[in-house]
Amino acid sequence: MTHKTDLHDLGVAQLASALRDKQVSAVEAAQHFLARAKAHQHLAAYLAIDEDVTLAQARAQDAALAAGQAAPLAGLPIAHKDVFVTRGFPTTASSKMLAGYRSPFDATVVARLAQAGCVTLGKLSCDEFAMGASNEKAAVAPLGFNAAEPARNPWNLQHVPGGSSGGSAAAVAARLAPAATGTDTGGSIRQPASFCGITGIKPTYGRASRYGMIAFASSLDQAGPMARSAEDCALLLSQICGPDPERDATSLDYPAEDFTRTLQDSIAGLRIGVPAEFFSDGLQADVRAAVEAALKEYERLGAKLVPISLPRTELAVPVYYIIAPAEASSNLSRFDGVRYGHRAKEYTDLLDMYKKSRAEGFGDEVKRRIMIGTYVLSEGYYDAYYLQAQKIRRMIADDFQAAFQHCDLIAGPVAPTVAPKLGAQTDPVTSYLADIYTLPASLAGLPGMSVPAGTGAGGLPVGLQLIGNYFQEAKLLNAAHRLQQSTDFHLVKPEGI
Ligand code: GLN
């Protein structure tokens, strides 16, 4: 093992085995990462930590390890995106609306990881209610700050870490946690993973329980792990997936799987579909070059590149930005100042209280989506917008099925650019358009991941997106792992980390 002062350089697999072999204790590991979280507060990745809660969990894992009853990931520290409700920690979804909220229970994903032996380090920043692509929409003060502040990209502090799971990506890239959870509604695991040079996977819709995940767009939201390597993601995803029929009606009756078993499989003959539409004009030359180099590496490893078409790629943006706000407007109606969250101090009557509480509690982007969503669901517009969007959503899913007749996986860029500068995206539409490559898989409910594939402008990371057919997570992780065995992009650290 490395020296105990370098514990943060160990990935999930290495740290879990060091813990099992008692080369390091769960308490030592937790203390090490908590100290790093505090020493790197300028990254604004963590919103909250609680040393007493974390160390109590770690001591329980040390006891299990001593008794020879250790769970597979006993003592592994992990941090959670702040949209997972987590007992013992505040949960805010980065919104003023939920400031001070503490959940009496754990989200299923959190509970499953805890059962697997993981120790919670704290909660991580995100865009408010997971709406955004830069973490700049975070509306609560991170650890060590007095006011809201976006998480920073550890590769360049002037740049965004991506979003909405920006705190998760920043924390993992800066080694403030060996791994983190994220959620992906339209790209929020893949895009920040790409911007921060880490690995992240969103499983097939319905494979991970949404219970206790604060809802944004229920037909799209999925949880997944963010870590440095595909192997680490496989270890975590194996614990996260599995049916949760009593608590999440959309959870699929599809068994959990050990995704590590097939990591080493050969990819000779693997047919990788390359959609022409993912390499159109908007794709920046630096990103294109890195992605094409990764595709070449796949060819060298024996895979076959197959040109395919996903003809409705461009429509994914308007379709998503109708469906997601529609669902959000409904989901967010529960935040009314009565049942949860912020309540205005002064009001005249009940309606005034609702209005003022929501006006004060929600940020601009959330309000924009509530208004768009309410509009497209209202009488007269429902048929023109919402229903049309649903129809095209189905066609997008069908296009993928047609493409999978000719290939086993699909590969392309995650985002058209590397991480933009903080403050550069002032126009919401520009930001929405940049989601173009992640939205199609989300709308179709397909699994997708981001794998580090080198650097682009300014030395900032570029991610390769891999998309699989339903339930093909093992194939994605296998392909990603093989790439990571022959490249070292996932091992490079940001300067000063
Ligand atoms: N950027 C997309 C949005 O703003 C995706 C967000 C997500 O996946 N949570 O909606």
XYZ file of C-alpha atoms and ligand atoms in Angstrom:
507
model
C 0.000 0.000 0.000
C 1.023 3.621 -0.414
C 1.936 5.664 2.623
C -0.993 6.618 4.851
C -0.555 10.259 3.909
C -1.344 9.360 0.308
C -4.549 7.466 1.028
C -6.452 9.795 -1.280
C -4.503 8.467 -4.247
C -6.082 5.044 -3.786
C -9.160 4.287 -5.840
C -12.223 2.452 -4.551
C -10.884 -1.011 -5.348
C -7.469 -0.391 -3.762
C -8.817 1.372 -0.698
C -11.473 -1.287 -0.086
C -8.811 -3.970 -0.187
C -6.467 -1.986 2.109
C -9.373 -1.708 4.542
C -10.118 -5.418 4.327
C -6.453 -6.248 4.923
C -6.454 -3.850 7.894
C -3.592 -1.838 6.461
C -5.734 1.161 7.218
C -8.763 1.519 9.467
C -12.110 2.963 8.456
C -11.611 5.739 11.021
C -8.200 6.629 9.554
C -9.620 6.680 6.033
C -12.572 8.843 7.083
C -10.334 11.256 8.981
C -7.976 11.526 6.050
C -10.711 12.507 3.595
C -12.471 14.826 6.056
C -9.163 16.649 6.551
C -8.806 16.976 2.782
C -12.373 18.237 2.436
C -11.586 20.971 4.958
C -8.222 21.797 3.408
C -9.823 22.223 -0.032
C -12.861 24.268 0.890
C -12.001 26.772 -1.829
C -13.288 24.183 -4.335
C -16.766 24.623 -2.800
C -17.492 20.953 -3.499
C -18.858 20.012 -0.071
C -21.970 21.632 1.301
C -21.909 19.836 4.640
C -19.830 17.453 6.678
C -20.420 16.125 10.186
C -17.367 14.497 11.701
C -19.242 12.889 14.578
C -21.701 11.150 12.279
C -18.981 10.054 9.853
C -16.651 8.764 12.550
C -19.443 6.859 14.274
C -20.168 5.106 10.957
C -16.463 4.431 10.492
C -16.102 2.932 13.987
C -19.009 0.600 13.269
C -17.232 -0.563 10.107
C -13.975 -1.087 12.002
C -15.882 -3.228 14.492
C -17.363 -5.307 11.672
C -13.914 -5.676 10.119
C -12.444 -6.763 13.449
C -15.240 -9.282 13.907
C -14.647 -10.736 10.460
C -18.148 -9.712 9.357
C -17.178 -7.040 6.908
C -19.419 -6.036 4.021
C -17.756 -5.851 0.565
C -16.899 -2.145 0.770
C -16.453 -1.997 4.557
C -15.086 1.367 5.631
C -14.970 2.915 2.173
C -15.612 6.654 2.453
C -18.084 8.102 -0.023
C -19.861 11.436 -0.397
C -23.368 11.992 -1.701
C -24.858 14.539 -4.038
C -27.168 16.692 -1.995
C -30.302 15.456 -3.750
C -30.101 12.137 -1.889
C -31.802 12.380 1.467
C -29.341 11.278 4.093
C -29.973 10.669 7.765
C -27.565 12.541 10.023
C -26.766 15.242 7.437
C -28.725 18.172 6.063
C -30.264 17.708 2.593
C -30.895 20.854 0.576
C -30.746 19.977 -3.145
C -28.642 23.183 -3.162
C -31.863 25.162 -2.718
C -32.813 27.810 -0.178
C -36.160 26.078 -0.245
C -34.722 23.195 1.754
C -32.214 25.085 3.909
C -32.036 23.374 7.283
C -33.959 20.291 6.157
C -32.945 16.988 7.726
C -34.417 13.762 6.485
C -35.519 11.107 8.970
C -34.528 8.361 6.509
C -31.907 7.455 3.902
C -32.489 7.282 0.151
C -32.351 3.676 -1.079
C -29.067 4.342 -2.902
C -27.543 5.759 0.289
C -28.908 2.862 2.351
C -27.576 0.254 -0.091
C -24.120 1.756 -0.093
C -24.204 1.917 3.708
C -25.206 -1.738 3.798
C -22.241 -2.478 1.575
C -20.066 -0.866 4.255
C -19.632 2.656 2.876
C -19.098 5.521 5.310
C -20.693 8.872 4.429
C -18.245 11.784 4.333
C -20.822 14.465 3.658
C -23.033 16.130 1.102
C -21.928 17.601 -2.197
C -22.945 20.680 -4.108
C -25.084 20.589 -7.236
C -27.203 22.908 -9.313
C -30.424 23.771 -7.505
C -32.763 20.768 -7.685
C -30.276 19.291 -10.206
C -31.288 21.833 -12.841
C -28.259 23.065 -14.669
C -25.035 22.111 -16.346
C -22.390 24.140 -14.527
C -23.074 24.034 -10.774
C -23.523 27.810 -10.982
C -27.181 27.459 -10.044
C -26.290 26.177 -6.568
C -28.145 28.437 -4.133
C -26.822 27.472 -0.705
C -23.500 28.268 0.961
C -20.900 25.510 0.723
C -18.730 24.427 3.634
C -16.592 27.388 4.718
C -18.636 30.021 2.833
C -21.316 32.434 4.012
C -23.107 32.720 0.692
C -23.910 30.536 -2.306
C -20.878 29.751 -4.410
C -20.460 27.356 -7.346
C -18.100 24.409 -7.025
C -14.835 24.868 -8.922
C -13.173 22.695 -11.507
C -10.000 21.328 -9.848
C -8.217 21.440 -13.220
C -8.663 25.192 -13.430
C -10.405 27.143 -10.708
C -11.660 29.711 -13.230
C -13.749 27.019 -14.921
C -16.973 25.278 -13.958
C -16.906 21.638 -12.871
C -20.029 20.974 -14.931
C -23.407 20.067 -13.593
C -25.619 19.348 -12.102
C -23.437 16.880 -10.126
C -20.552 19.377 -10.155
C -19.668 19.002 -6.471
C -19.461 15.230 -6.912
C -17.144 15.520 -9.914
C -14.960 18.183 -8.301
C -14.661 16.192 -5.063
C -13.616 13.005 -6.842
C -11.201 14.775 -9.223
C -9.572 16.604 -6.298
C -9.461 13.390 -4.283
C -11.667 14.762 -1.514
C -13.536 11.441 -1.730
C -12.614 8.205 -3.505
C -16.088 8.196 -5.062
C -19.379 10.016 -4.978
C -22.959 9.532 -5.995
C -24.527 11.614 -8.720
C -27.831 11.825 -10.496
C -28.417 12.118 -14.206
C -31.662 13.448 -15.646
C -30.259 14.761 -18.899
C -26.517 14.331 -18.441
C -25.713 15.383 -14.898
C -23.409 12.453 -14.173
C -21.768 12.220 -17.595
C -21.137 15.904 -18.281
C -19.446 16.864 -14.977
C -17.481 13.599 -15.110
C -16.279 14.644 -18.560
C -15.405 18.202 -17.439
C -13.455 16.976 -14.400
C -11.670 14.028 -16.004
C -13.324 11.268 -13.980
C -15.509 8.259 -14.802
C -19.267 8.199 -14.242
C -22.131 5.944 -15.233
C -25.871 6.390 -15.380
C -27.627 3.004 -15.478
C -30.712 2.024 -17.454
C -33.741 3.973 -16.219
C -35.323 1.937 -13.427
C -32.250 -0.034 -12.379
C -31.423 2.266 -9.481
C -34.128 3.165 -7.022
C -35.290 6.784 -7.004
C -36.617 6.480 -3.469
C -35.250 9.353 -1.414
C -33.780 11.121 -4.429
C -35.327 14.572 -4.540
C -37.301 14.443 -7.763
C -36.545 16.694 -10.722
C -38.075 14.872 -13.730
C -39.266 11.483 -12.550
C -39.326 9.729 -15.925
C -35.664 10.639 -16.491
C -33.929 10.798 -13.074
C -31.373 8.067 -12.415
C -28.656 7.689 -9.783
C -25.161 6.433 -10.479
C -21.591 6.397 -9.214
C -18.812 8.838 -10.062
C -15.283 7.646 -9.406
C -11.887 7.702 -11.026
C -12.023 4.438 -12.942
C -14.520 2.121 -14.599
C -13.504 -0.609 -12.165
C -14.394 1.650 -9.231
C -17.720 2.536 -10.840
C -18.427 -1.176 -11.411
C -17.858 -1.950 -7.728
C -20.259 0.769 -6.655
C -22.892 0.240 -9.334
C -23.105 -3.432 -8.340
C -24.276 -2.255 -4.910
C -26.582 0.495 -6.170
C -28.666 -1.401 -8.743
C -31.512 -3.763 -8.008
C -35.285 -3.719 -7.580
C -36.964 -1.621 -4.898
C -40.613 -2.474 -5.644
C -42.076 -1.285 -2.362
C -40.576 2.161 -2.520
C -40.145 3.083 -6.171
C -42.944 2.107 -8.537
C -40.681 2.642 -11.565
C -37.917 0.423 -10.209
C -37.512 -2.492 -12.587
C -37.777 -6.099 -11.593
C -34.315 -6.828 -12.913
C -31.755 -8.493 -10.678
C -28.649 -6.842 -9.280
C -25.462 -7.859 -11.007
C -21.765 -8.043 -10.232
C -20.441 -5.663 -12.845
C -16.810 -6.434 -12.010
C -17.031 -9.976 -13.366
C -16.845 -9.031 -17.027
C -14.447 -6.082 -16.782
C -11.569 -8.086 -18.230
C -13.500 -9.578 -21.149
C -11.918 -9.098 -24.524
C -13.457 -6.429 -26.712
C -12.132 -7.911 -29.935
C -14.940 -7.725 -32.476
C -17.014 -5.307 -30.376
C -19.023 -3.155 -32.772
C -18.928 0.484 -31.712
C -21.510 2.658 -33.433
C -20.383 6.192 -34.205
C -23.379 8.481 -34.824
C -22.711 11.071 -37.521
C -24.970 13.543 -35.694
C -22.656 13.544 -32.668
C -19.835 14.974 -34.805
C -21.689 17.886 -36.375
C -20.655 21.530 -36.582
C -21.173 22.444 -32.954
C -18.510 20.011 -31.774
C -15.301 21.872 -30.917
C -12.151 20.725 -32.694
C -10.239 19.943 -29.476
C -13.022 17.706 -28.167
C -13.410 16.034 -31.541
C -9.683 15.266 -31.686
C -9.655 13.637 -28.233
C -12.777 11.597 -28.958
C -11.450 10.450 -32.325
C -8.178 9.411 -30.718
C -10.101 7.309 -28.191
C -12.041 5.675 -31.030
C -8.746 4.859 -32.764
C -7.516 3.260 -29.553
C -10.634 1.099 -29.547
C -9.841 -0.011 -33.079
C -6.338 -0.883 -31.958
C -7.891 -2.995 -29.192
C -9.832 -4.952 -31.801
C -13.166 -3.166 -31.784
C -14.873 -2.288 -35.053
C -16.186 1.214 -35.687
C -19.552 1.257 -37.417
C -20.992 4.505 -38.825
C -24.576 4.914 -37.587
C -27.219 7.610 -37.590
C -29.358 8.967 -34.766
C -31.390 11.260 -37.003
C -33.401 13.001 -34.286
C -30.436 14.021 -32.142
C -31.167 17.742 -32.573
C -34.755 17.263 -31.462
C -33.580 15.889 -28.126
C -32.995 19.428 -26.865
C -36.507 20.852 -27.408
C -38.112 17.549 -26.399
C -36.163 17.349 -23.137
C -36.748 21.011 -22.341
C -40.491 20.396 -22.592
C -40.711 17.080 -20.767
C -38.253 17.767 -17.948
C -39.790 21.140 -16.964
C -43.293 19.639 -17.235
C -42.398 16.958 -14.725
C -40.430 19.418 -12.592
C -43.373 21.803 -12.345
C -45.422 18.966 -10.950
C -42.729 17.569 -8.640
C -41.858 20.951 -7.189
C -45.454 21.793 -6.308
C -44.867 20.017 -2.993
C -42.543 22.810 -1.867
C -45.166 25.185 -0.595
C -43.841 26.353 2.751
C -46.169 23.999 4.606
C -45.041 20.455 4.088
C -41.393 21.208 3.438
C -38.922 23.941 3.448
C -38.786 27.636 3.454
C -41.786 29.657 4.625
C -42.021 33.406 4.095
C -42.052 35.412 7.303
C -44.760 37.852 6.302
C -47.946 37.120 4.380
C -51.578 38.060 4.375
C -53.373 34.778 3.728
C -52.699 31.180 2.686
C -52.325 31.914 -1.019
C -50.016 34.821 -0.287
C -47.952 32.538 1.941
C -47.550 29.981 -0.871
C -46.617 32.671 -3.356
C -44.096 34.437 -1.159
C -42.539 31.220 0.127
C -42.015 29.906 -3.397
C -40.869 33.271 -4.732
C -38.236 33.499 -1.987
C -37.241 29.835 -1.860
C -36.642 29.018 -5.528
C -33.866 30.427 -7.693
C -34.353 31.852 -11.176
C -33.588 28.700 -13.166
C -36.005 26.647 -11.081
C -38.700 29.286 -11.512
C -38.066 29.384 -15.266
C -38.606 25.635 -15.477
C -41.728 25.709 -13.321
C -43.176 28.343 -15.635
C -42.228 26.496 -18.827
C -43.558 23.261 -17.378
C -46.841 24.770 -16.273
C -47.237 26.397 -19.678
C -46.679 23.237 -21.731
C -49.096 21.300 -19.525
C -51.870 23.845 -19.626
C -55.002 23.394 -21.678
C -54.522 24.278 -25.316
C -50.753 23.887 -25.160
C -50.651 20.334 -23.848
C -51.369 18.860 -27.283
C -49.133 21.287 -29.111
C -46.077 20.842 -26.900
C -46.189 18.122 -24.273
C -47.916 15.462 -26.346
C -45.746 16.169 -29.395
C -42.641 15.962 -27.241
C -43.763 12.590 -25.884
C -44.220 11.286 -29.422
C -40.779 12.422 -30.511
C -39.320 10.963 -27.339
C -40.613 7.581 -28.457
C -39.098 8.080 -31.922
C -35.733 8.931 -30.384
C -35.880 5.673 -28.429
C -36.805 3.811 -31.621
C -33.851 5.367 -33.457
C -31.533 3.874 -30.851
C -33.090 0.442 -31.299
C -32.566 0.715 -35.054
C -28.934 1.692 -34.449
C -28.363 -1.199 -32.047
C -29.201 -3.564 -34.900
C -25.775 -2.677 -36.258
C -23.643 -2.142 -33.154
C -23.123 -3.268 -29.562
C -22.293 0.137 -28.105
C -22.463 3.734 -29.251
C -19.603 6.170 -28.718
C -19.222 9.908 -29.119
C -18.488 13.086 -27.196
C -20.217 13.885 -23.903
C -20.326 17.623 -24.502
C -19.400 19.873 -27.430
C -16.735 21.752 -25.432
C -14.427 21.384 -22.462
C -15.572 23.013 -19.199
C -16.520 26.665 -19.851
C -15.261 29.537 -17.726
C -17.278 30.459 -14.669
C -19.830 33.093 -15.612
C -19.424 32.524 -19.354
C -22.868 31.031 -19.911
C -25.270 33.866 -19.340
C -27.960 32.759 -21.761
C -29.987 29.699 -20.676
C -30.560 28.540 -24.258
C -26.808 28.297 -24.936
C -26.488 26.104 -21.883
C -29.469 23.943 -22.927
C -27.996 23.407 -26.401
C -24.753 22.113 -24.886
C -26.721 19.157 -23.475
C -27.302 17.827 -26.990
C -25.154 14.674 -26.776
C -26.328 13.517 -23.349
C -30.070 14.107 -23.722
C -30.875 11.406 -26.321
C -29.817 8.481 -24.079
C -31.688 10.050 -21.156
C -34.903 10.379 -23.146
C -34.575 6.764 -24.292
C -33.797 5.540 -20.744
C -30.527 3.977 -21.889
C -27.377 3.534 -19.797
C -24.558 5.936 -20.561
C -21.165 6.764 -19.214
C -18.306 9.194 -19.481
C -14.734 7.958 -19.683
C -11.677 10.255 -19.567
C -10.236 10.577 -23.079
C -7.495 13.153 -22.805
C -7.478 16.910 -22.737
C -8.605 19.762 -24.928
C -8.268 23.549 -24.851
C -6.448 24.858 -21.777
C -5.465 21.343 -20.720
C -9.029 20.700 -19.545
C -10.355 17.118 -19.607
C -12.459 15.632 -22.389
C -14.811 12.707 -21.811
C -15.772 9.975 -24.229
C -19.438 9.023 -23.981
C -20.418 5.377 -24.249
C -24.094 4.484 -24.602
C -25.400 0.950 -24.282
C -28.681 -0.763 -24.965
C -31.010 -1.454 -22.027
C -29.318 -3.422 -19.216
C -25.950 -3.351 -20.990
C -24.114 -1.612 -18.136
C -21.663 -4.521 -17.920
C -20.730 -4.032 -21.565
C -20.171 -0.304 -21.042
C -17.992 -0.856 -17.999
C -16.050 -3.595 -19.771
C -15.336 -1.330 -22.752
C -14.383 1.558 -20.466
C -12.123 -0.659 -18.363
C -10.312 -1.991 -21.421
C -9.678 1.560 -22.603
C -8.376 2.472 -19.143
C -5.977 -0.439 -19.219
C -4.337 0.941 -22.320
C -4.559 4.683 -21.557
C -3.770 6.643 -18.410
C -6.089 9.647 -18.768
C -8.016 8.553 -15.685
C -4.816 8.488 -13.618
C -3.636 12.027 -14.312
C -4.166 14.420 -11.409
C -5.033 18.099 -11.599
C -2.046 20.280 -10.679
C -1.589 20.818 -6.961
C -3.853 17.915 -5.949
N -28.242 20.034 -17.867
C -29.494 19.366 -17.851
C -30.534 20.267 -17.238
O -30.215 21.350 -16.920
C -29.404 18.056 -17.141
C -29.559 18.141 -15.666
C -29.555 16.774 -14.998
O -29.219 15.769 -15.602
N -29.956 16.767 -13.750
O -31.651 19.914 -17.067
